[in-house]
């Protein structure tokens, strides 16, 4: 079943599939990229429980966010709350990927939701720290990737075709390593991305430039799985520090995976989803 639900600023598209069990709400990453890539990986979980996902305002099948004043962290947090309430999701598991995990962490820290758990997948707690960590990773890649990307941005040379070739090298090293799949740029809302991020993960000039919630993570009272990849641009040390601040947390680093474990080749993708499935089962058994 799919439909639309009112949130601050407009209406967002959602889909519900499966039934029974504790529901799982998927909060996609970006900002500016819709929920489409999550479909295939998480579909098997709908045989066990209801799985719900939505496109954030401004992307995919949801209303556009032509007024950029709507593109604030607080509004996206309000949107997440409106989706949970409007769809009647009682004590769901909430999975957030990357930007979605950032929203999940801040929501859990500041609004004390009665969620069964939060799966913080490949998500960060400090943009300034993350930005430097990504640059450090890129500096270690062969082929002078950092200068061919970040350096060219600083010099205003992004029209060089090699700039895009270097971007691809970075993505294949730290974002999606084993799959031949590539993210469809036509799905991206560049206005949302540029407003929130700016240039790229390693060069943040948008609204999120100074975002840092490390000092409030200790307020999170629900169980949290902090999940990342061995080669993730959100490095294992960053994720370990997130988990260390949260009283009831687990930290798992998936061997062989990068930032988008749910899009890697089938064995890695299945392993990624299994970690999440098993974690939810353990939390439910504990309750």
PDB file of N, CA and C in Angstrom, residues 1 33 40 80 122 150 155 193 206 222 245 251-252 271:
ATOM      1  N   UNK A   1       0.855  -1.193   0.000  1.00  0.00           N
ATOM      2  CA  UNK A   1       0.000   0.000   0.000  1.00  0.00           C
ATOM      3  C   UNK A   1       0.881   1.230   0.000  1.00  0.00           C
ATOM      4  N   UNK A  33      18.338  12.630  -2.053  1.00  0.00           N
ATOM      5  CA  UNK A  33      18.187  11.399  -2.816  1.00  0.00           C
ATOM      6  C   UNK A  33      17.034  10.603  -2.236  1.00  0.00           C
ATOM      7  N   UNK A  40      14.950  -3.126  -2.810  1.00  0.00           N
ATOM      8  CA  UNK A  40      15.319  -4.520  -3.011  1.00  0.00           C
ATOM      9  C   UNK A  40      15.947  -5.145  -1.772  1.00  0.00           C
ATOM     10  N   UNK A  80       9.932  13.532  10.338  1.00  0.00           N
ATOM     11  CA  UNK A  80      10.081  12.167  10.828  1.00  0.00           C
ATOM     12  C   UNK A  80       9.031  11.871  11.897  1.00  0.00           C
ATOM     13  N   UNK A 122      25.753   3.677   8.926  1.00  0.00           N
ATOM     14  CA  UNK A 122      26.665   4.485   8.124  1.00  0.00           C
ATOM     15  C   UNK A 122      26.422   5.974   8.331  1.00  0.00           C
ATOM     16  N   UNK A 150      38.602  17.876  -4.483  1.00  0.00           N
ATOM     17  CA  UNK A 150      38.552  19.011  -3.561  1.00  0.00           C
ATOM     18  C   UNK A 150      39.433  20.160  -4.038  1.00  0.00           C
ATOM     19  N   UNK A 155      39.824  25.608  -6.610  1.00  0.00           N
ATOM     20  CA  UNK A 155      40.398  26.407  -7.704  1.00  0.00           C
ATOM     21  C   UNK A 155      39.370  26.756  -8.785  1.00  0.00           C
ATOM     22  N   UNK A 193      20.327  18.946  -2.067  1.00  0.00           N
ATOM     23  CA  UNK A 193      21.702  18.565  -1.742  1.00  0.00           C
ATOM     24  C   UNK A 193      22.589  19.791  -1.566  1.00  0.00           C
ATOM     25  N   UNK A 206      27.047  23.859   3.118  1.00  0.00           N
ATOM     26  CA  UNK A 206      25.628  24.131   3.285  1.00  0.00           C
ATOM     27  C   UNK A 206      25.206  24.218   4.746  1.00  0.00           C
ATOM     28  N   UNK A 222      17.047   4.669  24.095  1.00  0.00           N
ATOM     29  CA  UNK A 222      16.606   3.462  23.399  1.00  0.00           C
ATOM     30  C   UNK A 222      17.822   2.672  22.925  1.00  0.00           C
ATOM     31  N   UNK A 245      29.225   6.734  23.264  1.00  0.00           N
ATOM     32  CA  UNK A 245      28.472   7.788  23.961  1.00  0.00           C
ATOM     33  C   UNK A 245      27.047   7.352  24.314  1.00  0.00           C
ATOM     34  N   UNK A 251      28.179  -1.703  18.327  1.00  0.00           N
ATOM     35  CA  UNK A 251      28.875  -1.209  17.139  1.00  0.00           C
ATOM     36  C   UNK A 251      29.341  -2.395  16.316  1.00  0.00           C
ATOM     37  N   UNK A 252      28.955  -2.426  15.046  1.00  0.00           N
ATOM     38  CA  UNK A 252      29.335  -3.507  14.133  1.00  0.00           C
ATOM     39  C   UNK A 252      29.965  -2.897  12.891  1.00  0.00           C
ATOM     40  N   UNK A 271      24.396 -10.060   3.972  1.00  0.00           N
ATOM     41  CA  UNK A 271      25.019 -10.006   5.291  1.00  0.00           C
ATOM     42  C   UNK A 271      24.626  -8.733   6.028  1.00  0.00           C
TER      43      UNK A 271
END
